[in-house]
Amino acid sequence: DYDTRTVVKTILVGSGYTVEEASGGQEALDTLERYHPDLIVLDIMMPGMSGYDVVVHLKQKPATQNIPIIMLTAKSEPEDLITGYKDYAVDYYITKPFTTRQLIAGVQLILADDDPTTES
């Protein structure tokens, strides 16, 4: 949703990361045709196409299949986490509500980069 996207973008940009955003699953896939990120943050519940559906599309394409994915979602039951990790191979799972520290720690863990301004 818009509010979550705004919070995530504010946190990440404030921490030195570049952010490209999409309002739904299909828009995310369209954006990924022209933008190749180091990391994708997805929600499971999005308009038009679920985050899981987006992951399936991403894993089918060589250009996007290895981009790490953080699932940021309100779905917090143990089965939801297991599904995300086991069935969809997401790299990190954060449940809402979340803290700035949780998001940044997840991004840094996935990117193995303590300084977002460092080129690698």
PDB file of C-alpha atoms in Angstrom:
ATOM      1  CA  ASP A   1       0.000   0.000   0.000  1.00  0.00           C
ATOM      2  CA  TYR A   2       1.008   3.612  -0.497  1.00  0.00           C
ATOM      3  CA  ASP A   3       1.768   4.308   3.168  1.00  0.00           C
ATOM      4  CA  THR A   4       4.068   1.295   3.506  1.00  0.00           C
ATOM      5  CA  ARG A   5       5.839   2.111   0.232  1.00  0.00           C
ATOM      6  CA  THR A   6       6.389   5.671   1.439  1.00  0.00           C
ATOM      7  CA  VAL A   7       7.814   4.527   4.785  1.00  0.00           C
ATOM      8  CA  VAL A   8      10.087   1.930   3.148  1.00  0.00           C
ATOM      9  CA  LYS A   9      11.315   4.426   0.565  1.00  0.00           C
ATOM     10  CA  THR A  10      11.962   7.088   3.224  1.00  0.00           C
ATOM     11  CA  ILE A  11      13.943   4.639   5.361  1.00  0.00           C
ATOM     12  CA  LEU A  12      16.007   3.272   2.487  1.00  0.00           C
ATOM     13  CA  VAL A  13      16.701   6.611   0.801  1.00  0.00           C
ATOM     14  CA  GLY A  14      17.584   8.072   4.201  1.00  0.00           C
ATOM     15  CA  SER A  15      20.095   5.248   4.604  1.00  0.00           C
ATOM     16  CA  GLY A  16      21.744   5.978   1.265  1.00  0.00           C
ATOM     17  CA  TYR A  17      20.001   3.492  -1.002  1.00  0.00           C
ATOM     18  CA  THR A  18      18.405   4.250  -4.362  1.00  0.00           C
ATOM     19  CA  VAL A  19      14.761   3.175  -4.549  1.00  0.00           C
ATOM     20  CA  GLU A  20      12.458   2.543  -7.499  1.00  0.00           C
ATOM     21  CA  GLU A  21       8.878   1.814  -6.486  1.00  0.00           C
ATOM     22  CA  ALA A  22       5.815   0.167  -8.005  1.00  0.00           C
ATOM     23  CA  SER A  23       2.230   0.195  -6.771  1.00  0.00           C
ATOM     24  CA  GLY A  24       1.376  -3.383  -7.735  1.00  0.00           C
ATOM     25  CA  GLY A  25       2.700  -6.676  -9.010  1.00  0.00           C
ATOM     26  CA  GLN A  26       2.376  -6.038 -12.737  1.00  0.00           C
ATOM     27  CA  GLU A  27       3.864  -2.573 -12.386  1.00  0.00           C
ATOM     28  CA  ALA A  28       6.781  -4.140 -10.499  1.00  0.00           C
ATOM     29  CA  LEU A  29       7.389  -6.607 -13.326  1.00  0.00           C
ATOM     30  CA  ASP A  30       7.160  -3.805 -15.903  1.00  0.00           C
ATOM     31  CA  THR A  31       9.621  -1.707 -13.885  1.00  0.00           C
ATOM     32  CA  LEU A  32      12.047  -4.630 -13.755  1.00  0.00           C
ATOM     33  CA  GLU A  33      12.149  -4.682 -17.560  1.00  0.00           C
ATOM     34  CA  ARG A  34      14.079  -1.391 -17.445  1.00  0.00           C
ATOM     35  CA  TYR A  35      15.542  -1.272 -13.936  1.00  0.00           C
ATOM     36  CA  HIS A  36      17.845  -3.936 -12.507  1.00  0.00           C
ATOM     37  CA  PRO A  37      17.995  -3.614  -8.711  1.00  0.00           C
ATOM     38  CA  ASP A  38      20.348  -5.280  -6.268  1.00  0.00           C
ATOM     39  CA  LEU A  39      17.356  -6.187  -4.084  1.00  0.00           C
ATOM     40  CA  ILE A  40      13.549  -6.334  -4.289  1.00  0.00           C
ATOM     41  CA  VAL A  41      11.182  -5.619  -1.390  1.00  0.00           C
ATOM     42  CA  LEU A  42       7.713  -7.109  -1.955  1.00  0.00           C
ATOM     43  CA  ASP A  43       4.465  -7.441  -0.069  1.00  0.00           C
ATOM     44  CA  ILE A  44       2.425 -10.621  -0.464  1.00  0.00           C
ATOM     45  CA  MET A  45      -0.857  -8.731  -0.718  1.00  0.00           C
ATOM     46  CA  MET A  46      -0.714  -6.312  -3.652  1.00  0.00           C
ATOM     47  CA  PRO A  47      -3.310  -5.115  -6.146  1.00  0.00           C
ATOM     48  CA  GLY A  48      -3.695  -7.189  -9.288  1.00  0.00           C
ATOM     49  CA  MET A  49      -1.027  -9.779  -8.573  1.00  0.00           C
ATOM     50  CA  SER A  50       0.263 -11.193  -5.307  1.00  0.00           C
ATOM     51  CA  GLY A  51       3.860 -10.890  -4.243  1.00  0.00           C
ATOM     52  CA  TYR A  52       4.115 -14.656  -4.574  1.00  0.00           C
ATOM     53  CA  ASP A  53       2.997 -14.404  -8.216  1.00  0.00           C
ATOM     54  CA  VAL A  54       5.646 -11.748  -8.795  1.00  0.00           C
ATOM     55  CA  VAL A  55       8.289 -14.044  -7.271  1.00  0.00           C
ATOM     56  CA  VAL A  56       7.251 -16.877  -9.612  1.00  0.00           C
ATOM     57  CA  HIS A  57       7.656 -14.560 -12.630  1.00  0.00           C
ATOM     58  CA  LEU A  58      11.021 -13.315 -11.358  1.00  0.00           C
ATOM     59  CA  LYS A  59      12.388 -16.811 -10.770  1.00  0.00           C
ATOM     60  CA  GLN A  60      11.476 -17.827 -14.352  1.00  0.00           C
ATOM     61  CA  LYS A  61      13.610 -15.145 -16.016  1.00  0.00           C
ATOM     62  CA  PRO A  62      17.393 -15.395 -16.110  1.00  0.00           C
ATOM     63  CA  ALA A  63      17.733 -11.603 -15.765  1.00  0.00           C
ATOM     64  CA  THR A  64      15.801 -11.541 -12.471  1.00  0.00           C
ATOM     65  CA  GLN A  65      15.989 -15.038 -10.999  1.00  0.00           C
ATOM     66  CA  ASN A  66      18.954 -14.269  -8.760  1.00  0.00           C
ATOM     67  CA  ILE A  67      17.849 -10.882  -7.427  1.00  0.00           C
ATOM     68  CA  PRO A  68      17.416 -11.233  -3.646  1.00  0.00           C
ATOM     69  CA  ILE A  69      13.892 -10.691  -2.327  1.00  0.00           C
ATOM     70  CA  ILE A  70      12.731  -9.348   1.018  1.00  0.00           C
ATOM     71  CA  MET A  71       9.083 -10.130   1.708  1.00  0.00           C
ATOM     72  CA  LEU A  72       7.607  -7.336   3.841  1.00  0.00           C
ATOM     73  CA  THR A  73       4.072  -8.280   4.805  1.00  0.00           C
ATOM     74  CA  ALA A  74       1.334  -8.395   7.413  1.00  0.00           C
ATOM     75  CA  LYS A  75       1.080 -12.162   6.944  1.00  0.00           C
ATOM     76  CA  SER A  76       2.821 -13.261  10.122  1.00  0.00           C
ATOM     77  CA  GLU A  77       1.677 -16.798  10.870  1.00  0.00           C
ATOM     78  CA  PRO A  78       4.457 -19.403  11.052  1.00  0.00           C
ATOM     79  CA  GLU A  79       3.028 -21.088   7.943  1.00  0.00           C
ATOM     80  CA  ASP A  80       3.298 -17.803   6.039  1.00  0.00           C
ATOM     81  CA  LEU A  81       7.006 -17.574   6.800  1.00  0.00           C
ATOM     82  CA  ILE A  82       7.576 -21.216   5.890  1.00  0.00           C
ATOM     83  CA  THR A  83       5.730 -20.707   2.606  1.00  0.00           C
ATOM     84  CA  GLY A  84       7.826 -17.650   1.806  1.00  0.00           C
ATOM     85  CA  TYR A  85      11.137 -19.330   2.529  1.00  0.00           C
ATOM     86  CA  LYS A  86      10.429 -22.878   1.366  1.00  0.00           C
ATOM     87  CA  ASP A  87       7.977 -22.555  -1.510  1.00  0.00           C
ATOM     88  CA  TYR A  88       9.093 -19.210  -2.954  1.00  0.00           C
ATOM     89  CA  ALA A  89      12.737 -19.010  -1.869  1.00  0.00           C
ATOM     90  CA  VAL A  90      12.513 -15.450  -0.546  1.00  0.00           C
ATOM     91  CA  ASP A  91      15.747 -14.354   1.062  1.00  0.00           C
ATOM     92  CA  TYR A  92      14.377 -12.491   4.070  1.00  0.00           C
ATOM     93  CA  TYR A  93      10.939 -12.115   5.643  1.00  0.00           C
ATOM     94  CA  ILE A  94       9.823  -9.098   7.677  1.00  0.00           C
ATOM     95  CA  THR A  95       6.380  -8.857   9.233  1.00  0.00           C
ATOM     96  CA  LYS A  96       4.402  -5.656   9.738  1.00  0.00           C
ATOM     97  CA  PRO A  97       4.560  -3.657  11.816  1.00  0.00           C
ATOM     98  CA  PHE A  98       8.309  -3.375  11.389  1.00  0.00           C
ATOM     99  CA  THR A  99      11.044  -1.081  12.629  1.00  0.00           C
ATOM    100  CA  THR A 100      13.608   0.917  10.714  1.00  0.00           C
ATOM    101  CA  ARG A 101      16.281  -1.251  12.282  1.00  0.00           C
ATOM    102  CA  GLN A 102      14.620  -4.472  11.056  1.00  0.00           C
ATOM    103  CA  LEU A 103      14.412  -3.212   7.485  1.00  0.00           C
ATOM    104  CA  ILE A 104      17.952  -1.859   7.341  1.00  0.00           C
ATOM    105  CA  ALA A 105      19.362  -4.986   9.011  1.00  0.00           C
ATOM    106  CA  GLY A 106      17.588  -7.160   6.445  1.00  0.00           C
ATOM    107  CA  VAL A 107      18.851  -5.080   3.538  1.00  0.00           C
ATOM    108  CA  GLN A 108      22.405  -5.049   4.882  1.00  0.00           C
ATOM    109  CA  LEU A 109      22.318  -8.767   5.561  1.00  0.00           C
ATOM    110  CA  ILE A 110      21.121  -9.538   2.054  1.00  0.00           C
ATOM    111  CA  LEU A 111      23.502  -7.145   0.363  1.00  0.00           C
ATOM    112  CA  ALA A 112      26.350  -7.858   2.821  1.00  0.00           C
ATOM    113  CA  ASP A 113      27.061  -4.142   2.677  1.00  0.00           C
ATOM    114  CA  ASP A 114      27.351  -1.978   5.776  1.00  0.00           C
ATOM    115  CA  ASP A 115      27.955   1.160   3.702  1.00  0.00           C
ATOM    116  CA  PRO A 116      25.320   1.722   1.002  1.00  0.00           C
ATOM    117  CA  THR A 117      27.496   4.342  -0.713  1.00  0.00           C
ATOM    118  CA  THR A 118      30.291   1.852  -1.403  1.00  0.00           C
ATOM    119  CA  GLU A 119      30.511   0.593  -4.968  1.00  0.00           C
ATOM    120  CA  SER A 120      31.288  -3.074  -5.452  1.00  0.00           C
TER     121      SER A 120
END
